[in-house]
mmCIF file of C-alpha atoms in Angstrom:
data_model
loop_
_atom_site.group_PDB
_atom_site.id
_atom_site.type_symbol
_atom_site.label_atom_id
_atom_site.label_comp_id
_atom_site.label_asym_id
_atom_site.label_seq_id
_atom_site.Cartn_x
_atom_site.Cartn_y
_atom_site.Cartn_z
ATOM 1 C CA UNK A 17 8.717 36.003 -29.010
ATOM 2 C CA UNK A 18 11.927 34.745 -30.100
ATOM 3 C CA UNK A 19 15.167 35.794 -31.753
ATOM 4 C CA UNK A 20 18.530 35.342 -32.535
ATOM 5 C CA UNK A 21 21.462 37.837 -32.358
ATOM 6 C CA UNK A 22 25.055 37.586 -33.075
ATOM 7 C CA UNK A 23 27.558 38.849 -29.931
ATOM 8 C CA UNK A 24 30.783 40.112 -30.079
ATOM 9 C CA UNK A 25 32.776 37.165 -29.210
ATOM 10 C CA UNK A 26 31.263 35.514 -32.640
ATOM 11 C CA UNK A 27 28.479 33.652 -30.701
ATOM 12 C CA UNK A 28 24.929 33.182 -31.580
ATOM 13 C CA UNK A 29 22.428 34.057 -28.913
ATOM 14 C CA UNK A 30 19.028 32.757 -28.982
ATOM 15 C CA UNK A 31 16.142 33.888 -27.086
ATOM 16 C CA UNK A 32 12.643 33.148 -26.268
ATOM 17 C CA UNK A 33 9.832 33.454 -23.909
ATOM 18 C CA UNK A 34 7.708 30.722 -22.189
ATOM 19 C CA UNK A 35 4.116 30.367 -21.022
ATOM 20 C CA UNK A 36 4.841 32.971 -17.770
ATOM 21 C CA UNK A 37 6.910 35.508 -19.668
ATOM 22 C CA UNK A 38 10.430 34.121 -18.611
ATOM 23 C CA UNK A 39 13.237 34.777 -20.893
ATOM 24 C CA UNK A 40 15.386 31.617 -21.629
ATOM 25 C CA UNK A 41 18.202 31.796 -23.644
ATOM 26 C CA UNK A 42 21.660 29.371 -25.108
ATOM 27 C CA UNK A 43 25.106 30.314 -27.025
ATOM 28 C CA UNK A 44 25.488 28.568 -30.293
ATOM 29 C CA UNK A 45 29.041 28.541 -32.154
ATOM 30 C CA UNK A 46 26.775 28.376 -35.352
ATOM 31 C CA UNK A 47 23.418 30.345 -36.520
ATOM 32 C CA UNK A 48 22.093 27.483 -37.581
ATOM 33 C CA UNK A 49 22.014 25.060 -34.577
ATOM 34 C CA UNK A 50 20.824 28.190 -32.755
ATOM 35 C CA UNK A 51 17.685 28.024 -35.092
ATOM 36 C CA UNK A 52 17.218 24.503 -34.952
ATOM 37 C CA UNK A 53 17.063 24.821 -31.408
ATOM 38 C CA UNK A 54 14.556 28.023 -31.096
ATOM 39 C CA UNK A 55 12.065 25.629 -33.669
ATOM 40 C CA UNK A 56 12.458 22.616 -31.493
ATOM 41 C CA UNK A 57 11.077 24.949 -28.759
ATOM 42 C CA UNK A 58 8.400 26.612 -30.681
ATOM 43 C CA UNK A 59 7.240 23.723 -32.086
ATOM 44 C CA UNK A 60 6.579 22.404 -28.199
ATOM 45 C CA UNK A 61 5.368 25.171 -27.346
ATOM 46 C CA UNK A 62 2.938 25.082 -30.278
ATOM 47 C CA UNK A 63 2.024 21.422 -29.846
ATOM 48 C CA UNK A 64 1.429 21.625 -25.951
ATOM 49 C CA UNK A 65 4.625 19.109 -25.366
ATOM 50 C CA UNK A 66 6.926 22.331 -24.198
ATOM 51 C CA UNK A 67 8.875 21.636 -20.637
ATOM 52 C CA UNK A 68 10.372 24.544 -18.733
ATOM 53 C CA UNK A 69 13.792 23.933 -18.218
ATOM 54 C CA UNK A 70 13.716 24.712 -14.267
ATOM 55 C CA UNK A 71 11.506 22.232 -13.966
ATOM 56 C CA UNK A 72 13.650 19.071 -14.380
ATOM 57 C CA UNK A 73 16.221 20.564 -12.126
ATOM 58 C CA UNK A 74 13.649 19.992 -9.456
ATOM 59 C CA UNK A 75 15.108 17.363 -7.026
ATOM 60 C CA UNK A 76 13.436 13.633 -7.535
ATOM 61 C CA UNK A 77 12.662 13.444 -3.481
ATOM 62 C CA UNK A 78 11.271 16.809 -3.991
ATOM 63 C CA UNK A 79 9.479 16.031 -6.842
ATOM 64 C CA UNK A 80 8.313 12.588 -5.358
ATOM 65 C CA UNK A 81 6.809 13.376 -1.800
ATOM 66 C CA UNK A 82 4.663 15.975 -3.533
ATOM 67 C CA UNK A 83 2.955 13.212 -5.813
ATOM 68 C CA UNK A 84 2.919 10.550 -3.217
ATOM 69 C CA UNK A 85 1.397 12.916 -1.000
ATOM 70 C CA UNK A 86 -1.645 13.453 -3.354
ATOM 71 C CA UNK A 87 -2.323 10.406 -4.534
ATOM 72 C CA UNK A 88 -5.716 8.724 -2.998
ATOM 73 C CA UNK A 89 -4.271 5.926 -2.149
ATOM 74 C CA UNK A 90 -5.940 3.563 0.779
ATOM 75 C CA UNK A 91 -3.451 2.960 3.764
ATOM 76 C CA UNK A 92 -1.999 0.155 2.925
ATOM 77 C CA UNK A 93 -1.309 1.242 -0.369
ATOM 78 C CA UNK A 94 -0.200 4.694 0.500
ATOM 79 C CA UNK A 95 2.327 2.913 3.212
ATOM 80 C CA UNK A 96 3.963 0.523 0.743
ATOM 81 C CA UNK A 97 4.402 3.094 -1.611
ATOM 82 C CA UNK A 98 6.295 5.561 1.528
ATOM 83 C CA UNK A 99 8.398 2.306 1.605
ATOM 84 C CA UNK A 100 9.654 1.899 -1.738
ATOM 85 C CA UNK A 101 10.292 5.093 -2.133
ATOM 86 C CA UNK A 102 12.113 5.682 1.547
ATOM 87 C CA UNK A 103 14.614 2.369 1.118
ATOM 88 C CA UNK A 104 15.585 2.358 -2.280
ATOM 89 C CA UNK A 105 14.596 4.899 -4.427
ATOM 90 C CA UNK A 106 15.677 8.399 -2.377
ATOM 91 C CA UNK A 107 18.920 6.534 -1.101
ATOM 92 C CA UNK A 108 19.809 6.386 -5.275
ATOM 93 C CA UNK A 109 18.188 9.634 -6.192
ATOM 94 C CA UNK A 110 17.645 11.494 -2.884
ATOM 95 C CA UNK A 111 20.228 14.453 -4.315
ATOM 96 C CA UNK A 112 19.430 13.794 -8.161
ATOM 97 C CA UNK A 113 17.420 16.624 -10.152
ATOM 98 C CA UNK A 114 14.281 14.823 -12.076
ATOM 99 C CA UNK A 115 15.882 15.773 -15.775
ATOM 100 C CA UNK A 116 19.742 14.482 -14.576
ATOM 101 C CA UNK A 117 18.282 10.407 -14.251
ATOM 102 C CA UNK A 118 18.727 8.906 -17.342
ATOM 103 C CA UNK A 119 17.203 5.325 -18.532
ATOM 104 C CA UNK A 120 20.250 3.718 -18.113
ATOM 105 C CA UNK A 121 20.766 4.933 -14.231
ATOM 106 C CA UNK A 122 16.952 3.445 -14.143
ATOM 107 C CA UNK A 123 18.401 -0.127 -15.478
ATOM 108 C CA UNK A 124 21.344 0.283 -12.994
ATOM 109 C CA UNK A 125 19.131 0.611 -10.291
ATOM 110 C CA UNK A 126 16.409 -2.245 -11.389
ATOM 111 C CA UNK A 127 19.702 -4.783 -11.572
ATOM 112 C CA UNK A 128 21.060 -3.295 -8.323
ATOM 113 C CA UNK A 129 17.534 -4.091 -6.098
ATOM 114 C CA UNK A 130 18.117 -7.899 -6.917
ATOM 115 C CA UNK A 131 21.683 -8.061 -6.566
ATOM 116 C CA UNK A 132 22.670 -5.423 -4.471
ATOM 117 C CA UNK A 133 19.346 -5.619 -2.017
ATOM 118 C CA UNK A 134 18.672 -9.148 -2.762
ATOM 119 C CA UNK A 135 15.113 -8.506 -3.106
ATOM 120 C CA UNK A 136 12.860 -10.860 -4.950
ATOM 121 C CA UNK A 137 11.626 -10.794 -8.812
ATOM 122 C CA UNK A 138 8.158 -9.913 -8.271
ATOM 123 C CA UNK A 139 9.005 -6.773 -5.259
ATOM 124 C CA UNK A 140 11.782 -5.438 -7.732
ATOM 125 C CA UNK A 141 8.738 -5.292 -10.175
ATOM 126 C CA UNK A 142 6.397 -3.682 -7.173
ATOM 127 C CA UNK A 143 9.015 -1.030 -6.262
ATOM 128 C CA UNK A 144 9.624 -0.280 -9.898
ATOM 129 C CA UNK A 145 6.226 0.658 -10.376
ATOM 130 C CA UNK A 146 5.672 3.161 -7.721
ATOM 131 C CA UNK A 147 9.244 4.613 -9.382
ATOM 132 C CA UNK A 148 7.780 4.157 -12.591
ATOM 133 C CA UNK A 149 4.576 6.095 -11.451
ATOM 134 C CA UNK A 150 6.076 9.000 -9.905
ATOM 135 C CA UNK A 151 8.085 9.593 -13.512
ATOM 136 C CA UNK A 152 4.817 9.163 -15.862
ATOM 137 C CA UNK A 153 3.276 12.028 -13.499
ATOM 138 C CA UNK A 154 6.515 14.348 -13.592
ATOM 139 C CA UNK A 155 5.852 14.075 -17.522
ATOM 140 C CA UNK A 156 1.920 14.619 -16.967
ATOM 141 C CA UNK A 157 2.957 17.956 -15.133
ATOM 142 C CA UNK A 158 5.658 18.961 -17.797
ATOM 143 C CA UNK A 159 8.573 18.671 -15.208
ATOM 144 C CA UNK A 160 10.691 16.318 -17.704
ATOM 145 C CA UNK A 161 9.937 15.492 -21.792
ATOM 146 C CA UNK A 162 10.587 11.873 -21.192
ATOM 147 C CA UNK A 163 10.615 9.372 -18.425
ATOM 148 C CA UNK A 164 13.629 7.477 -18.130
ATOM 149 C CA UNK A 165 11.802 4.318 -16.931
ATOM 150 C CA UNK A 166 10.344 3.785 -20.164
ATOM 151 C CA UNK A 167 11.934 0.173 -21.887
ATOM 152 C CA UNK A 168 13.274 -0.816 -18.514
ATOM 153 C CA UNK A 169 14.377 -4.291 -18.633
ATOM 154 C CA UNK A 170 12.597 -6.042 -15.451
ATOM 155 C CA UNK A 171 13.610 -9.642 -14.103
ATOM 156 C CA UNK A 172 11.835 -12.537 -14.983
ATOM 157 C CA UNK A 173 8.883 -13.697 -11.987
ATOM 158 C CA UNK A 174 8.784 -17.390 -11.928
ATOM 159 C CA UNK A 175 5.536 -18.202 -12.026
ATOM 160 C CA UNK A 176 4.282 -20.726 -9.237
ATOM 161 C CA UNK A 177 1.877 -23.299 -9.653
ATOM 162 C CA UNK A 178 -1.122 -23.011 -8.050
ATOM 163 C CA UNK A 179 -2.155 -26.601 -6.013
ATOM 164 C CA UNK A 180 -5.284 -26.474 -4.768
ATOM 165 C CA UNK A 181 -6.763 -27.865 -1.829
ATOM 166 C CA UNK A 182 -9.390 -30.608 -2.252
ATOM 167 C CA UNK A 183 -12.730 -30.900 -1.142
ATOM 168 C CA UNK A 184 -11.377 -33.308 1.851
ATOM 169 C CA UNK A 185 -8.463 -30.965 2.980
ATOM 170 C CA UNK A 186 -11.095 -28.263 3.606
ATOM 171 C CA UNK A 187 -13.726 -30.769 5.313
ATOM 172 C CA UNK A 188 -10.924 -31.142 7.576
ATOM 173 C CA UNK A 189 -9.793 -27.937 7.959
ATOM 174 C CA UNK A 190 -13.193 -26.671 9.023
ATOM 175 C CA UNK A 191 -13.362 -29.326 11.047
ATOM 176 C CA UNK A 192 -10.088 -28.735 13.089
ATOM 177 C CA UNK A 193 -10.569 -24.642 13.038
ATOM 178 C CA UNK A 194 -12.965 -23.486 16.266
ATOM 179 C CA UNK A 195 -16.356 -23.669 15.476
ATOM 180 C CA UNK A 196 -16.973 -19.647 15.137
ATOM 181 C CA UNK A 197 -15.292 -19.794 12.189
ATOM 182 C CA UNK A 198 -16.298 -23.116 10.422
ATOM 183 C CA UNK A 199 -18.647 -21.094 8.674
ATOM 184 C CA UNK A 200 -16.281 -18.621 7.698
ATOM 185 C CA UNK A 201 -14.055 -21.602 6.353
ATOM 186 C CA UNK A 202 -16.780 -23.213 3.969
ATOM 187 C CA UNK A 203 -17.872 -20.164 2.822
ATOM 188 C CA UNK A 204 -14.568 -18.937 1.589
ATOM 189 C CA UNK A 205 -14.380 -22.473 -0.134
ATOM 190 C CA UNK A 206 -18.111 -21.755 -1.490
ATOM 191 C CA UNK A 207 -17.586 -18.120 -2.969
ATOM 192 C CA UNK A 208 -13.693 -17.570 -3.309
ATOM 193 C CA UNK A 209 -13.933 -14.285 -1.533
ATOM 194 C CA UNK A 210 -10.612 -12.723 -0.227
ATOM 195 C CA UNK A 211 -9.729 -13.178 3.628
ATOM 196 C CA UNK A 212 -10.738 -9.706 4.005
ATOM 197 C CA UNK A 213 -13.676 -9.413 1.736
ATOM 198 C CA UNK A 214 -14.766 -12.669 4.342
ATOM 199 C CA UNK A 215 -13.891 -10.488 7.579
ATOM 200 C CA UNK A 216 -15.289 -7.521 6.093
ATOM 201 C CA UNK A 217 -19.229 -9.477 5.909
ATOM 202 C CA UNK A 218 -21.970 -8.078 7.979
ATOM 203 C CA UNK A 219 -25.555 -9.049 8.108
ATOM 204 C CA UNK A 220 -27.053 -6.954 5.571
ATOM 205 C CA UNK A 221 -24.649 -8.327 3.015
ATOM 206 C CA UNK A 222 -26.324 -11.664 3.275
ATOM 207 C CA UNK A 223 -29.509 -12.522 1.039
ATOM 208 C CA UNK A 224 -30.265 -16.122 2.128
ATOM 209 C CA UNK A 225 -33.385 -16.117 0.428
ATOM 210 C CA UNK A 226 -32.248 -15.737 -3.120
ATOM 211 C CA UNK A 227 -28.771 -17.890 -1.876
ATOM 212 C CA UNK A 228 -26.479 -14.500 -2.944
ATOM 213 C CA UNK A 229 -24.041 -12.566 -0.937
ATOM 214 C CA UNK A 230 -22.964 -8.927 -1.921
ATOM 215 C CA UNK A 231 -19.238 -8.125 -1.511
ATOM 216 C CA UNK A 232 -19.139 -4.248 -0.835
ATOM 217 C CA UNK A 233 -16.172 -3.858 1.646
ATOM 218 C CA UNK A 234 -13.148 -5.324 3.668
ATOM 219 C CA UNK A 235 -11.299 -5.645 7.109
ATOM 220 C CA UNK A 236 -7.725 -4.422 6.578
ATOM 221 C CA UNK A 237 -4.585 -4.118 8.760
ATOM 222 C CA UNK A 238 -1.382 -1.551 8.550
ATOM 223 C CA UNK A 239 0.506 -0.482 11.640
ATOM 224 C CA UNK A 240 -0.516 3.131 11.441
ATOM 225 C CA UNK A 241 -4.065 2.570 10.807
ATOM 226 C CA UNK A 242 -5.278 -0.338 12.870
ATOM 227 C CA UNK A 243 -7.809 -2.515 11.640
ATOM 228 C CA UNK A 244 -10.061 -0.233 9.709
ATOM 229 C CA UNK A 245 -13.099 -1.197 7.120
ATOM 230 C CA UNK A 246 -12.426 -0.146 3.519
ATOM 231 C CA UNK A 247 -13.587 -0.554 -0.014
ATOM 232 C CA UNK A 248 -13.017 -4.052 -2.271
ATOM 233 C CA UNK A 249 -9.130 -4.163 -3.477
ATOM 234 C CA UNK A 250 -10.357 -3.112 -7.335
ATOM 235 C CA UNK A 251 -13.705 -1.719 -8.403
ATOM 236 C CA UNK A 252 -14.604 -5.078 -10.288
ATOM 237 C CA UNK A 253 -14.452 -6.830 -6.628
ATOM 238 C CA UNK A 254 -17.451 -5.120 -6.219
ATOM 239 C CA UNK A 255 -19.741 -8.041 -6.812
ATOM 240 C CA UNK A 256 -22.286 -10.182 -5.791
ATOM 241 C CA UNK A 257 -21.651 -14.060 -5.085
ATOM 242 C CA UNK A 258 -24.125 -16.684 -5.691
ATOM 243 C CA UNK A 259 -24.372 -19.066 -2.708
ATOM 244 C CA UNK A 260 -24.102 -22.782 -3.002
ATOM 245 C CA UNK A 261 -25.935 -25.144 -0.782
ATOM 246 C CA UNK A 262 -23.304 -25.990 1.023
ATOM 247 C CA UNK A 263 -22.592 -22.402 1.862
ATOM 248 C CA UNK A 264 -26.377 -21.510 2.779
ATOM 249 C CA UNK A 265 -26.113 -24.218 5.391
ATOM 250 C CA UNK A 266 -22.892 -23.474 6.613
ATOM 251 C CA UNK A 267 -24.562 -20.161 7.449
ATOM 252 C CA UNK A 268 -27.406 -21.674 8.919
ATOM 253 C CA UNK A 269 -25.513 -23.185 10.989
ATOM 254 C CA UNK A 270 -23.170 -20.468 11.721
ATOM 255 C CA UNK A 271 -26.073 -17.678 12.635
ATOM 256 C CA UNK A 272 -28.034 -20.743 14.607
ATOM 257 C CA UNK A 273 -24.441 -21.509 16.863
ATOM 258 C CA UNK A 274 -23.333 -17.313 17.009
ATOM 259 C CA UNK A 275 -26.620 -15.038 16.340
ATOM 260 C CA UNK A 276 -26.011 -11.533 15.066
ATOM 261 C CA UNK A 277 -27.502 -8.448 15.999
ATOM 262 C CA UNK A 278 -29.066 -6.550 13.599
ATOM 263 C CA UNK A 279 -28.163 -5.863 10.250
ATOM 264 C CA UNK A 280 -25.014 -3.948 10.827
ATOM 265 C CA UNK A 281 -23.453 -6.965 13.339
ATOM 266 C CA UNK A 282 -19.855 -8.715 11.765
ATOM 267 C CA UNK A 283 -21.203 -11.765 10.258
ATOM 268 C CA UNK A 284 -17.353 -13.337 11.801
ATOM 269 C CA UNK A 285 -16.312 -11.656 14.796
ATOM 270 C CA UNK A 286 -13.145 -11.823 16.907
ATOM 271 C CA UNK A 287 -13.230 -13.944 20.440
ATOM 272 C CA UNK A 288 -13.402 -10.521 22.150
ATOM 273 C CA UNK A 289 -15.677 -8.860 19.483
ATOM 274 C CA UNK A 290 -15.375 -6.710 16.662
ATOM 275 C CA UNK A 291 -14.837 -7.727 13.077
ATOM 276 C CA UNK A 292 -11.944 -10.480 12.732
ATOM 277 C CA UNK A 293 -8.484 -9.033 13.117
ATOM 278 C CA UNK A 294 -5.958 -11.218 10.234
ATOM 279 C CA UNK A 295 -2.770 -10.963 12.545
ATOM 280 C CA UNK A 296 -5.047 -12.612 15.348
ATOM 281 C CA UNK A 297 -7.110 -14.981 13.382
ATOM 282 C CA UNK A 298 -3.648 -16.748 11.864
ATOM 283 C CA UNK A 299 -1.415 -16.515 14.935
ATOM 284 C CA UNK A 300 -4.873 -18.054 17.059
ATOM 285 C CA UNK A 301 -7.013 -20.017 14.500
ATOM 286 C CA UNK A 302 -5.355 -20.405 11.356
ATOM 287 C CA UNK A 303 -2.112 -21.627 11.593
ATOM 288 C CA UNK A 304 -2.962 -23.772 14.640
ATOM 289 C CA UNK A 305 -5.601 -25.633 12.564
ATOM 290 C CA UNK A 306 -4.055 -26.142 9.476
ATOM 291 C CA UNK A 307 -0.806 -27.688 11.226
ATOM 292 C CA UNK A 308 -3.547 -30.140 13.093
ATOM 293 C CA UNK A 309 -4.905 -30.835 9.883
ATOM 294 C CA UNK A 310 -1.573 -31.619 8.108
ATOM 295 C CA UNK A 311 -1.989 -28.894 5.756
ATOM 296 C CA UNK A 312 1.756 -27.822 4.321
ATOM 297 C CA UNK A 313 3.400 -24.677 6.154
ATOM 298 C CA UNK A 314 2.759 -21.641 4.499
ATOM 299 C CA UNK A 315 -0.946 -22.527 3.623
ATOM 300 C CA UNK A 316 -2.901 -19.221 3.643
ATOM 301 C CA UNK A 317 -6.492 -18.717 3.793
ATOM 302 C CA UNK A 318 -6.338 -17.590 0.360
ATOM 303 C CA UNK A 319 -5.606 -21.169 -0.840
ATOM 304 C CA UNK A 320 -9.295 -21.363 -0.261
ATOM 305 C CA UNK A 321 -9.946 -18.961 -2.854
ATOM 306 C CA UNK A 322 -7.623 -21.163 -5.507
ATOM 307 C CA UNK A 323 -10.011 -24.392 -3.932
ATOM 308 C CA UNK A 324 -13.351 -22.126 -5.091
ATOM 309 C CA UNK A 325 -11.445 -21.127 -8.389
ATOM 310 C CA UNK A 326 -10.336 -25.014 -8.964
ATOM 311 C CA UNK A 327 -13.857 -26.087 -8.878
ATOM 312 C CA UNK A 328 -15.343 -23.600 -11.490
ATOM 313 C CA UNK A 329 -12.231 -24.569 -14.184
ATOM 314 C CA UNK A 330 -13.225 -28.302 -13.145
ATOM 315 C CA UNK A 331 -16.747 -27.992 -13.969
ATOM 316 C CA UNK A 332 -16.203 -26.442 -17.281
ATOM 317 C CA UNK A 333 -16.554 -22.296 -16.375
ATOM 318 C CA UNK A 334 -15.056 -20.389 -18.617
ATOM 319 C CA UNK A 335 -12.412 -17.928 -17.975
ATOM 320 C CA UNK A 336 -14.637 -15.222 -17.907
ATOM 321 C CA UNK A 337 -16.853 -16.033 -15.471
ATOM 322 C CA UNK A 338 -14.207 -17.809 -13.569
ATOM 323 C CA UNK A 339 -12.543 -13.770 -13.796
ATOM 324 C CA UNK A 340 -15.896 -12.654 -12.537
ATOM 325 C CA UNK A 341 -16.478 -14.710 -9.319
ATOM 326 C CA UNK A 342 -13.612 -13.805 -8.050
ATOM 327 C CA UNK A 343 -13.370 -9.951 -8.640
ATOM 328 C CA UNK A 344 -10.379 -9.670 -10.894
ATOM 329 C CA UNK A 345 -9.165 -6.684 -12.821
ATOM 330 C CA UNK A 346 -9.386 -9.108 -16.119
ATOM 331 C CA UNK A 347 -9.153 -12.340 -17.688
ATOM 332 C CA UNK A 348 -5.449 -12.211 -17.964
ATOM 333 C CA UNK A 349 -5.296 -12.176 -14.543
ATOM 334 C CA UNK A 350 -6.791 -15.136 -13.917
ATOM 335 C CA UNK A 351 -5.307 -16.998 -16.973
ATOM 336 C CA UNK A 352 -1.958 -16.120 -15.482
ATOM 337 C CA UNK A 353 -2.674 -18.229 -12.042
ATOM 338 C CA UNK A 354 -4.722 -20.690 -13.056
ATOM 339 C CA UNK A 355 -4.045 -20.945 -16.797
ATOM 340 C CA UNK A 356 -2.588 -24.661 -15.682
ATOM 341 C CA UNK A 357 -5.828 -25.555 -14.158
ATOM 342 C CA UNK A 358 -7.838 -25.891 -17.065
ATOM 343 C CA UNK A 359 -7.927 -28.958 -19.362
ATOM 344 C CA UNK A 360 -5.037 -29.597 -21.578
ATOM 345 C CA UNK A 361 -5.291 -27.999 -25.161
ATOM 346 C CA UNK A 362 -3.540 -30.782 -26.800
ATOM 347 C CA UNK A 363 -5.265 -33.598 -25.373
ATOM 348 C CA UNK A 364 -8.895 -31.746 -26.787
ATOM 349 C CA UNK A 365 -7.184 -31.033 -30.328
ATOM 350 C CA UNK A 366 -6.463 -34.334 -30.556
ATOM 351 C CA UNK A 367 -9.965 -35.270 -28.965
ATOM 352 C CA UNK A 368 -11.443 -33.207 -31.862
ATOM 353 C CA UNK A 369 -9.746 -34.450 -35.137
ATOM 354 C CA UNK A 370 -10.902 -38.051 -33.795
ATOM 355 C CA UNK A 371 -14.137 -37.586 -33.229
ATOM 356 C CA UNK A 372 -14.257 -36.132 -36.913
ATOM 357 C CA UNK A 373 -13.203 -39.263 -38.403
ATOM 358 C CA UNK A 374 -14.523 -41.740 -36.182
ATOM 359 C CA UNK A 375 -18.316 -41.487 -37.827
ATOM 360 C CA UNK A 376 -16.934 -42.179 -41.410
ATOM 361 C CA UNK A 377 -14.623 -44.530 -41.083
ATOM 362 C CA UNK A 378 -12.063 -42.541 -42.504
ATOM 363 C CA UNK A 379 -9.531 -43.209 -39.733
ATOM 364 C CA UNK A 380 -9.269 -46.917 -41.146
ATOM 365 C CA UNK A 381 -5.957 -46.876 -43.849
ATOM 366 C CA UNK A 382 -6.157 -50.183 -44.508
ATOM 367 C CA UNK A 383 -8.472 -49.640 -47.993
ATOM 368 C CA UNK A 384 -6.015 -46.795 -49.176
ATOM 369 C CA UNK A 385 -3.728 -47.562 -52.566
ATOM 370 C CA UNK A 386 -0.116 -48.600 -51.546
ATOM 371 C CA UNK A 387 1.468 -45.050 -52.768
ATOM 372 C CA UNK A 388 -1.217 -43.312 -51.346
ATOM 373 C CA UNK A 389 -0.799 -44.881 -47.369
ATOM 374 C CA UNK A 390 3.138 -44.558 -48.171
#
């Protein structure tokens, strides 16, 4: 129910209920912004859109520990996202009421993380999301009509090449690594599986037989949680891997050199036992082994994965499948690290026009008029 009513002082007073009954009304100088404003609110109401406006006086903090709370996110997913919002969101908009940020207080905040906190391109990005997040639910629940992080201008990521490692750099690698994890090295080089996908292996993952491998968990580290076994980072890295020869007898070899007990035993285990802890394995195995190999600092044992991924582009897999192995969310994914990988479009245009003229002998301008070679 709504109306409007002319008071003594010569204002307009307009008046209307929402969804729970509450009266909400403004003071107009003129009737007919006071009507405007009543149909912009039916017409919400009407269409579903209508926001209370207590709602966006909520305070963002407020607002934000109650979604970040309920989300299902894993552990180390639900930690970085604590983090992002604990150092630099609530220290902008700790006090701020959801409704009061604007889209340009967003922009001055996404410029002031890389110039004021000095943090890189691609974390700006990261910690922009979870921000980003946390406004597209407040406007899911009807807290605020629009969110303010909507045509946010992020900085530019430089994209880094991938350089793979070749098939000699990880013969020597394996061979410089202890031997319990030799196995673990050639494999990773064989399938492209993440580091933890690779911890995460147990027996009954393995089909040696039919040369597959099923990825269906991982091993994965935060400081609250420990080491703990959860699910594949996406649900397309739930896959199965098809096993090379060189990765059947790296196996062989492995399960001949450190047997494992029954189905449910860590196909890689830690020098004490257990499934492989990351923080150990590079501080102890790693790192030690790729310095005695010459391998440049930094190298990670996902650069096996980019070795695994290098092959497949080499040997003429197309993106898709390429996508597939290694459990992306999509193509673009992939296109966007590896994109430089694969053959060079210009050199195969080229390739193509040739071989079209080569059979007919068009190519050959020397029997052409003189106006028409001109």
């Amino acid at each position: 129910m709504a109306n409007i009513q002319k008071r003594p002082n010569g204002k307009w007073r307009a008046r209307y209920r929402d969804l729970d009954g509450k009266e909400h009304a403004r003071h107009f100088d003129r009737k007919i912004d006071a009507q405007r404003w009543l149909d912009e609110v039916t017409a919400s109401l009407v269409t579903g859109q209508y926001v209370d406006p207590r709602s966006a006086k909520k305070l963002f903090k407020e607002y934000a520990e109650e979604w970040r709370t309920r989300q299902p996110h894993r552990p180390s997913t639900a930690k970085a996202v604590a983090q992002h919002l604990r150092c630099y969101a609530y220290p902008a908009w700790e006090k701020r009421a959801l409704g009061a940020i604007k889209p340009g207080d967003v922009q001055k905040w996404v410029t002031d993380l890389t110039t004021t906190h000095g943090l890189a391109a691609s974390t700006t990005r990261t910690v922009f999301n979870t921000v980003n997040a946390v406004f597209r639910a407040a406007v899911r629940d009807r807290m605020i009509l629009h969110n303010p992080c909507e045509g946010a201008k992020l900085p530019a990521v430089p994209r880094k090449r991938v350089v793979p490692l070749s098939v000699e750099q990880v013969r020597r690698l394996s061979a410089e690594i202890p031997a319990r994890y030799r196995g673990l090295v050639l494999l990773g080089a064989a399938t492209g599986l993440r580091p933890g996908e690779l911890f995460g292996l147990q027996l009954r993952h393995v089909d040696l037989l039919h040369a597959t491998m099923s990825v269906e968990q991982q091993i994965q580290q935060t400081a609250k949680h420990g080491v703990y076994v959860g699910p594949p980072k996406t649900t397309r890295s739930y896959r199965t891997a098809p096993l090379p020869k060189v990765a059947v007898q790296a196996l062989h070899a492995h399960l001949r050199d450190f047997p494992v007990s029954g189905p449910e035993g860590w196909l890689f285990t830690a020098p004490e036992g257990g499934p492989v802890v990351y923080t150990s394995f590079m501080d102890g195995s790693w790192r030690p082994a790729c310095q005695r190999a010459g391998k440049p600092k930094g190298t990670g044992p996902h650069a096996l994965r980019h070795h695994y991924a290098s092959l497949l582009i080499k040997h003429g897999e197309s993106v898709k499948t390429v996508s597939e192995r290694l459990g992306h969310t999509n193509a673009a994914m992939t296109l966007n690290i590896y994109t430089h990988l694969w053959p060079d479009s210009e050199e195969r245009t080229r390739a193509a026009v040739d071989r079209a003229y080569a059979d007919d002998g068009s190519a050959d301008r020397s029997d052409l008029p003189d106006a028409e070679a001109a």
